[in-house]
């Protein structure tokens, strides 16, 4: 999985490399040269304006200008003055082409933003916004160095970025803003250039296709994993049925729906491969959960929010079976995330997350990590940039997904997928990361018009592609 670094962590990596003997000016040269190559390969028009700031990002811009000019581009530098960085001053001295003040350059087909890099935490000045808009609004190709100016590196916030870029070239590792919204949508395609920083260790990473354990030839269904999904009252079983079918399609050998007597006819009419167990009360459910062959439980989808539902949730959490909590489980424990400490994985969307944990400060990554630490379990904060966080400080961000997943029942399918992987022996954090990626890939395959019932049927092709 590719690392994600905050601004402070990136500076620490650069400082380590500099302290080991690589001059900072050499790193700037590598960064600018690699950005110029990326821009050239992207098809940057011959005529280009480069807006250079007063710090190191501006220094990168001067290097980009020099290398593009050597490749035959007609380059003009527009400079914010005075230069604050010694390295930027050194690189500006190596640039022999035109340097213009704000308002002097005519717009060009190509535009490169080297005004601000990582670490911006304030709104852009009015003059900076005006010049960005003047030079970039109508450019055919817009490229940002490290980050679009006006983007918060660590939290993905927007501080007045005036348009969407076509390409962003960053160095060493992704920054949170390349991965999380709303900044991600402003970056366009993101290229991570290698500038010789060596191996980068980070507890926050981008999600990647999972490595799944191959089934042995003589396996039987219980060895592939058994999942039980706790259903709600009659008329509200659709969510639980989706989760149970998804668990099977994710590779579990057995899935069972535990339901009330009145809900049995509707569930029996809708399910074939999923088994049914009638659990008229909490005592009956507790007895079912003593079966040591059960590898994972899903509770919450369509469960209900009454006293009986809360008692079922308590029984499941007391069973010590790996549990995925979703939907109504969060309403039942609103403001009390510690009550779900025995769960293996929590899968809230933004509204459920706030209901459980309140308005936590920081980025989505920060908030998910704080929630995981408080609840003592893996938290999957769902969204277009889903964050999977563990109590030990690990976090993974998933962007391998489709807007088509914003459909009723999609989250119930995700809960079932994760439970299916848990039942097969995956650790909770690994199962959550894998489940989110698999769910996202199914969404990409389904595309526009996707509904939740489609998702389980797409999973075999996804899993086959991972074999």
mmCIF file of N, CA and C in Angstrom, residues 6-93:
data_model
loop_
_atom_site.group_PDB
_atom_site.id
_atom_site.type_symbol
_atom_site.label_atom_id
_atom_site.label_comp_id
_atom_site.label_asym_id
_atom_site.label_seq_id
_atom_site.Cartn_x
_atom_site.Cartn_y
_atom_site.Cartn_z
ATOM 1 N N UNK A 6 1.446 13.478 6.009
ATOM 2 C CA UNK A 6 1.059 14.852 6.311
ATOM 3 C C UNK A 6 2.205 15.786 5.944
ATOM 4 N N UNK A 7 1.921 17.085 5.974
ATOM 5 C CA UNK A 7 2.963 18.064 5.656
ATOM 6 C C UNK A 7 4.142 17.925 6.610
ATOM 7 N N UNK A 8 3.857 17.766 7.903
ATOM 8 C CA UNK A 8 4.938 17.639 8.887
ATOM 9 C C UNK A 8 5.740 16.365 8.659
ATOM 10 N N UNK A 9 5.055 15.263 8.357
ATOM 11 C CA UNK A 9 5.758 14.005 8.118
ATOM 12 C C UNK A 9 6.615 14.091 6.863
ATOM 13 N N UNK A 10 6.130 14.791 5.839
ATOM 14 C CA UNK A 10 6.908 14.944 4.616
ATOM 15 C C UNK A 10 8.161 15.759 4.884
ATOM 16 N N UNK A 11 8.023 16.820 5.643
ATOM 17 C CA UNK A 11 9.198 17.636 5.969
ATOM 18 C C UNK A 11 10.208 16.832 6.781
ATOM 19 N N UNK A 12 9.726 15.954 7.652
ATOM 20 C CA UNK A 12 10.632 15.121 8.443
ATOM 21 C C UNK A 12 11.400 14.148 7.553
ATOM 22 N N UNK A 13 10.731 13.598 6.549
ATOM 23 C CA UNK A 13 11.407 12.700 5.606
ATOM 24 C C UNK A 13 12.479 13.459 4.836
ATOM 25 N N UNK A 14 12.129 14.644 4.356
ATOM 26 C CA UNK A 14 13.110 15.450 3.625
ATOM 27 C C UNK A 14 14.288 15.816 4.522
ATOM 28 N N UNK A 15 14.018 16.167 5.767
ATOM 29 C CA UNK A 15 15.093 16.524 6.702
ATOM 30 C C UNK A 15 16.014 15.341 6.941
ATOM 31 N N UNK A 16 15.446 14.140 7.041
ATOM 32 C CA UNK A 16 16.263 12.943 7.233
ATOM 33 C C UNK A 16 17.211 12.745 6.063
ATOM 34 N N UNK A 17 16.701 12.931 4.842
ATOM 35 C CA UNK A 17 17.528 12.749 3.642
ATOM 36 C C UNK A 17 18.611 13.824 3.573
ATOM 37 N N UNK A 18 18.250 15.052 3.914
ATOM 38 C CA UNK A 18 19.228 16.150 3.903
ATOM 39 C C UNK A 18 20.306 15.909 4.949
ATOM 40 N N UNK A 19 19.899 15.497 6.142
ATOM 41 C CA UNK A 19 20.869 15.232 7.214
ATOM 42 C C UNK A 19 21.794 14.076 6.862
ATOM 43 N N UNK A 20 21.315 13.181 5.984
ATOM 44 C CA UNK A 20 22.140 12.045 5.563
ATOM 45 C C UNK A 20 23.122 12.415 4.462
ATOM 46 N N UNK A 21 23.057 13.669 3.980
ATOM 47 C CA UNK A 21 24.073 14.121 3.042
ATOM 48 C C UNK A 21 23.594 14.625 1.696
ATOM 49 N N UNK A 22 22.298 14.553 1.416
ATOM 50 C CA UNK A 22 21.790 15.071 0.144
ATOM 51 C C UNK A 22 21.441 16.543 0.306
ATOM 52 N N UNK A 23 22.063 17.457 -0.432
ATOM 53 C CA UNK A 23 21.754 18.885 -0.285
ATOM 54 C C UNK A 23 20.293 19.177 -0.623
ATOM 55 N N UNK A 24 19.701 20.117 0.099
ATOM 56 C CA UNK A 24 18.309 20.479 -0.160
ATOM 57 C C UNK A 24 18.133 21.007 -1.582
ATOM 58 N N UNK A 25 19.165 21.682 -2.097
ATOM 59 C CA UNK A 25 19.083 22.200 -3.461
ATOM 60 C C UNK A 25 19.003 21.057 -4.473
ATOM 61 N N UNK A 26 19.679 19.962 -4.174
ATOM 62 C CA UNK A 26 19.622 18.794 -5.051
ATOM 63 C C UNK A 26 18.215 18.188 -5.052
ATOM 64 N N UNK A 27 17.576 18.132 -3.880
ATOM 65 C CA UNK A 27 16.200 17.631 -3.826
ATOM 66 C C UNK A 27 15.265 18.518 -4.638
ATOM 67 N N UNK A 28 15.469 19.837 -4.555
ATOM 68 C CA UNK A 28 14.632 20.754 -5.327
ATOM 69 C C UNK A 28 14.852 20.553 -6.822
ATOM 70 N N UNK A 29 16.086 20.348 -7.222
ATOM 71 C CA UNK A 29 16.388 20.100 -8.635
ATOM 72 C C UNK A 29 15.700 18.823 -9.109
ATOM 73 N N UNK A 30 15.770 17.777 -8.305
ATOM 74 C CA UNK A 30 15.120 16.519 -8.684
ATOM 75 C C UNK A 30 13.606 16.701 -8.794
ATOM 76 N N UNK A 31 13.038 17.425 -7.837
ATOM 77 C CA UNK A 31 11.588 17.629 -7.838
ATOM 78 C C UNK A 31 11.149 18.394 -9.082
ATOM 79 N N UNK A 32 11.819 19.499 -9.357
ATOM 80 C CA UNK A 32 11.442 20.297 -10.518
ATOM 81 C C UNK A 32 11.649 19.564 -11.823
ATOM 82 N N UNK A 33 12.759 18.830 -11.919
ATOM 83 C CA UNK A 33 13.036 18.083 -13.150
ATOM 84 C C UNK A 33 11.987 16.999 -13.374
ATOM 85 N N UNK A 34 11.622 16.289 -12.311
ATOM 86 C CA UNK A 34 10.624 15.224 -12.458
ATOM 87 C C UNK A 34 9.252 15.798 -12.786
ATOM 88 N N UNK A 35 8.926 16.961 -12.214
ATOM 89 C CA UNK A 35 7.645 17.598 -12.532
ATOM 90 C C UNK A 35 7.606 18.048 -13.988
ATOM 91 N N UNK A 36 8.731 18.550 -14.483
ATOM 92 C CA UNK A 36 8.792 18.968 -15.888
ATOM 93 C C UNK A 36 8.580 17.778 -16.817
ATOM 94 N N UNK A 37 9.194 16.655 -16.496
ATOM 95 C CA UNK A 37 9.017 15.451 -17.316
ATOM 96 C C UNK A 37 7.557 15.007 -17.294
ATOM 97 N N UNK A 38 6.953 15.013 -16.099
ATOM 98 C CA UNK A 38 5.549 14.601 -15.989
ATOM 99 C C UNK A 38 4.643 15.525 -16.794
ATOM 100 N N UNK A 39 4.922 16.834 -16.735
ATOM 101 C CA UNK A 39 4.118 17.801 -17.489
ATOM 102 C C UNK A 39 4.279 17.588 -18.992
ATOM 103 N N UNK A 40 5.505 17.349 -19.422
ATOM 104 C CA UNK A 40 5.786 17.119 -20.843
ATOM 105 C C UNK A 40 5.079 15.855 -21.333
ATOM 106 N N UNK A 41 5.147 14.795 -20.535
ATOM 107 C CA UNK A 41 4.488 13.544 -20.918
ATOM 108 C C UNK A 41 2.968 13.696 -20.941
ATOM 109 N N UNK A 42 2.454 14.587 -20.129
ATOM 110 C CA UNK A 42 1.008 14.799 -20.060
ATOM 111 C C UNK A 42 0.490 15.537 -21.287
ATOM 112 N N UNK A 43 1.402 16.130 -22.041
ATOM 113 C CA UNK A 43 0.993 16.861 -23.235
ATOM 114 C C UNK A 43 0.816 18.339 -23.013
ATOM 115 N N UNK A 44 1.664 18.921 -22.157
ATOM 116 C CA UNK A 44 1.598 20.354 -21.888
ATOM 117 C C UNK A 44 1.776 21.143 -23.183
ATOM 118 N N UNK A 45 0.926 22.138 -23.450
ATOM 119 C CA UNK A 45 1.099 22.955 -24.662
ATOM 120 C C UNK A 45 2.463 23.645 -24.685
ATOM 121 N N UNK A 46 2.864 24.067 -25.876
ATOM 122 C CA UNK A 46 4.192 24.676 -26.019
ATOM 123 C C UNK A 46 4.297 25.966 -25.218
ATOM 124 N N UNK A 47 3.269 26.799 -25.249
ATOM 125 C CA UNK A 47 3.319 28.068 -24.528
ATOM 126 C C UNK A 47 2.767 27.864 -23.118
ATOM 127 N N UNK A 48 3.552 28.262 -22.113
ATOM 128 C CA UNK A 48 3.149 27.972 -20.739
ATOM 129 C C UNK A 48 3.542 29.105 -19.799
ATOM 130 N N UNK A 49 2.638 29.440 -18.895
ATOM 131 C CA UNK A 49 2.921 30.352 -17.789
ATOM 132 C C UNK A 49 3.112 29.541 -16.518
ATOM 133 N N UNK A 50 4.135 29.894 -15.734
ATOM 134 C CA UNK A 50 4.379 29.227 -14.458
ATOM 135 C C UNK A 50 4.315 30.280 -13.360
ATOM 136 N N UNK A 51 3.360 30.123 -12.455
ATOM 137 C CA UNK A 51 3.185 31.053 -11.346
ATOM 138 C C UNK A 51 3.985 30.543 -10.161
ATOM 139 N N UNK A 52 5.050 31.273 -9.790
ATOM 140 C CA UNK A 52 5.982 30.828 -8.752
ATOM 141 C C UNK A 52 5.790 31.632 -7.472
ATOM 142 N N UNK A 53 5.674 30.924 -6.359
ATOM 143 C CA UNK A 53 5.546 31.566 -5.068
ATOM 144 C C UNK A 53 6.882 31.954 -4.484
ATOM 145 N N UNK A 54 6.844 32.401 -3.221
ATOM 146 C CA UNK A 54 8.055 32.921 -2.581
ATOM 147 C C UNK A 54 8.840 31.862 -1.825
ATOM 148 N N UNK A 55 8.267 30.658 -1.669
ATOM 149 C CA UNK A 55 8.933 29.612 -0.904
ATOM 150 C C UNK A 55 9.490 28.511 -1.777
ATOM 151 N N UNK A 56 9.623 27.322 -1.185
ATOM 152 C CA UNK A 56 10.238 26.212 -1.909
ATOM 153 C C UNK A 56 9.387 25.725 -3.080
ATOM 154 N N UNK A 57 8.068 25.860 -2.985
ATOM 155 C CA UNK A 57 7.239 25.482 -4.125
ATOM 156 C C UNK A 57 7.550 26.366 -5.325
ATOM 157 N N UNK A 58 7.783 27.646 -5.051
ATOM 158 C CA UNK A 58 8.207 28.547 -6.117
ATOM 159 C C UNK A 58 9.553 28.157 -6.682
ATOM 160 N N UNK A 59 10.465 27.708 -5.801
ATOM 161 C CA UNK A 59 11.757 27.221 -6.281
ATOM 162 C C UNK A 59 11.605 26.042 -7.213
ATOM 163 N N UNK A 60 10.701 25.110 -6.858
ATOM 164 C CA UNK A 60 10.406 24.000 -7.766
ATOM 165 C C UNK A 60 9.946 24.527 -9.123
ATOM 166 N N UNK A 61 9.128 25.579 -9.087
ATOM 167 C CA UNK A 61 8.608 26.155 -10.321
ATOM 168 C C UNK A 61 9.700 26.688 -11.229
ATOM 169 N N UNK A 62 10.714 27.326 -10.650
ATOM 170 C CA UNK A 62 11.830 27.820 -11.463
ATOM 171 C C UNK A 62 12.582 26.663 -12.124
ATOM 172 N N UNK A 63 12.724 25.545 -11.396
ATOM 173 C CA UNK A 63 13.388 24.378 -11.988
ATOM 174 C C UNK A 63 12.536 23.817 -13.126
ATOM 175 N N UNK A 64 11.236 23.738 -12.912
ATOM 176 C CA UNK A 64 10.331 23.270 -13.966
ATOM 177 C C UNK A 64 10.466 24.151 -15.203
ATOM 178 N N UNK A 65 10.510 25.460 -14.990
ATOM 179 C CA UNK A 65 10.629 26.401 -16.111
ATOM 180 C C UNK A 65 11.890 26.127 -16.920
ATOM 181 N N UNK A 66 12.999 25.943 -16.237
ATOM 182 C CA UNK A 66 14.273 25.721 -16.932
ATOM 183 C C UNK A 66 14.234 24.437 -17.757
ATOM 184 N N UNK A 67 13.725 23.369 -17.165
ATOM 185 C CA UNK A 67 13.707 22.086 -17.871
ATOM 186 C C UNK A 67 12.709 22.089 -19.025
ATOM 187 N N UNK A 68 11.591 22.763 -18.868
ATOM 188 C CA UNK A 68 10.644 22.839 -19.979
ATOM 189 C C UNK A 68 11.197 23.682 -21.123
ATOM 190 N N UNK A 69 11.898 24.762 -20.776
ATOM 191 C CA UNK A 69 12.514 25.595 -21.816
ATOM 192 C C UNK A 69 13.545 24.792 -22.595
ATOM 193 N N UNK A 70 14.287 23.941 -21.895
ATOM 194 C CA UNK A 70 15.270 23.095 -22.571
ATOM 195 C C UNK A 70 14.604 22.102 -23.522
ATOM 196 N N UNK A 71 13.339 21.786 -23.264
ATOM 197 C CA UNK A 71 12.583 20.882 -24.137
ATOM 198 C C UNK A 71 11.863 21.631 -25.252
ATOM 199 N N UNK A 72 12.061 22.936 -25.330
ATOM 200 C CA UNK A 72 11.498 23.704 -26.427
ATOM 201 C C UNK A 72 10.222 24.449 -26.123
ATOM 202 N N UNK A 73 9.795 24.473 -24.877
ATOM 203 C CA UNK A 73 8.582 25.209 -24.525
ATOM 204 C C UNK A 73 8.877 26.703 -24.414
ATOM 205 N N UNK A 74 7.886 27.497 -24.737
ATOM 206 C CA UNK A 74 7.947 28.948 -24.561
ATOM 207 C C UNK A 74 7.413 29.247 -23.162
ATOM 208 N N UNK A 75 8.322 29.530 -22.234
ATOM 209 C CA UNK A 75 7.979 29.601 -20.813
ATOM 210 C C UNK A 75 8.101 31.023 -20.297
ATOM 211 N N UNK A 76 7.102 31.435 -19.545
ATOM 212 C CA UNK A 76 7.167 32.697 -18.807
ATOM 213 C C UNK A 76 6.928 32.399 -17.335
ATOM 214 N N UNK A 77 7.770 32.960 -16.480
ATOM 215 C CA UNK A 77 7.593 32.849 -15.032
ATOM 216 C C UNK A 77 6.912 34.110 -14.526
ATOM 217 N N UNK A 78 5.873 33.923 -13.737
ATOM 218 C CA UNK A 78 5.204 35.030 -13.056
ATOM 219 C C UNK A 78 5.529 34.873 -11.580
ATOM 220 N N UNK A 79 6.175 35.865 -11.001
ATOM 221 C CA UNK A 79 6.766 35.697 -9.679
ATOM 222 C C UNK A 79 6.043 36.511 -8.625
ATOM 223 N N UNK A 80 5.779 35.853 -7.503
ATOM 224 C CA UNK A 80 5.378 36.550 -6.282
ATOM 225 C C UNK A 80 6.665 36.913 -5.555
ATOM 226 N N UNK A 81 6.840 38.157 -5.200
ATOM 227 C CA UNK A 81 8.109 38.606 -4.616
ATOM 228 C C UNK A 81 7.856 39.165 -3.221
ATOM 229 N N UNK A 82 8.920 39.233 -2.396
ATOM 230 C CA UNK A 82 10.276 38.716 -2.637
ATOM 231 C C UNK A 82 10.373 37.235 -2.273
ATOM 232 N N UNK A 83 11.396 36.566 -2.796
ATOM 233 C CA UNK A 83 11.621 35.157 -2.492
ATOM 234 C C UNK A 83 12.109 35.000 -1.056
ATOM 235 N N UNK A 84 11.443 34.138 -0.294
ATOM 236 C CA UNK A 84 11.801 33.921 1.110
ATOM 237 C C UNK A 84 12.793 32.777 1.282
ATOM 238 N N UNK A 85 12.790 31.835 0.370
ATOM 239 C CA UNK A 85 13.602 30.630 0.486
ATOM 240 C C UNK A 85 14.948 30.815 -0.204
ATOM 241 N N UNK A 86 16.022 30.464 0.516
ATOM 242 C CA UNK A 86 17.357 30.560 -0.074
ATOM 243 C C UNK A 86 17.482 29.645 -1.286
ATOM 244 N N UNK A 87 16.914 28.439 -1.197
ATOM 245 C CA UNK A 87 16.971 27.522 -2.336
ATOM 246 C C UNK A 87 16.189 28.078 -3.520
ATOM 247 N N UNK A 88 15.056 28.703 -3.254
ATOM 248 C CA UNK A 88 14.278 29.305 -4.341
ATOM 249 C C UNK A 88 15.055 30.432 -5.003
ATOM 250 N N UNK A 89 15.765 31.231 -4.204
ATOM 251 C CA UNK A 89 16.587 32.304 -4.780
ATOM 252 C C UNK A 89 17.683 31.722 -5.663
ATOM 253 N N UNK A 90 18.278 30.619 -5.211
ATOM 254 C CA UNK A 90 19.335 29.986 -6.006
ATOM 255 C C UNK A 90 18.786 29.467 -7.332
ATOM 256 N N UNK A 91 17.598 28.867 -7.290
ATOM 257 C CA UNK A 91 17.017 28.340 -8.527
ATOM 258 C C UNK A 91 16.537 29.456 -9.445
ATOM 259 N N UNK A 92 16.067 30.554 -8.879
ATOM 260 C CA UNK A 92 15.653 31.675 -9.733
ATOM 261 C C UNK A 92 16.851 32.263 -10.465
ATOM 262 N N UNK A 93 18.035 32.223 -9.817
ATOM 263 C CA UNK A 93 19.243 32.742 -10.461
ATOM 264 C C UNK A 93 19.668 31.875 -11.647
#
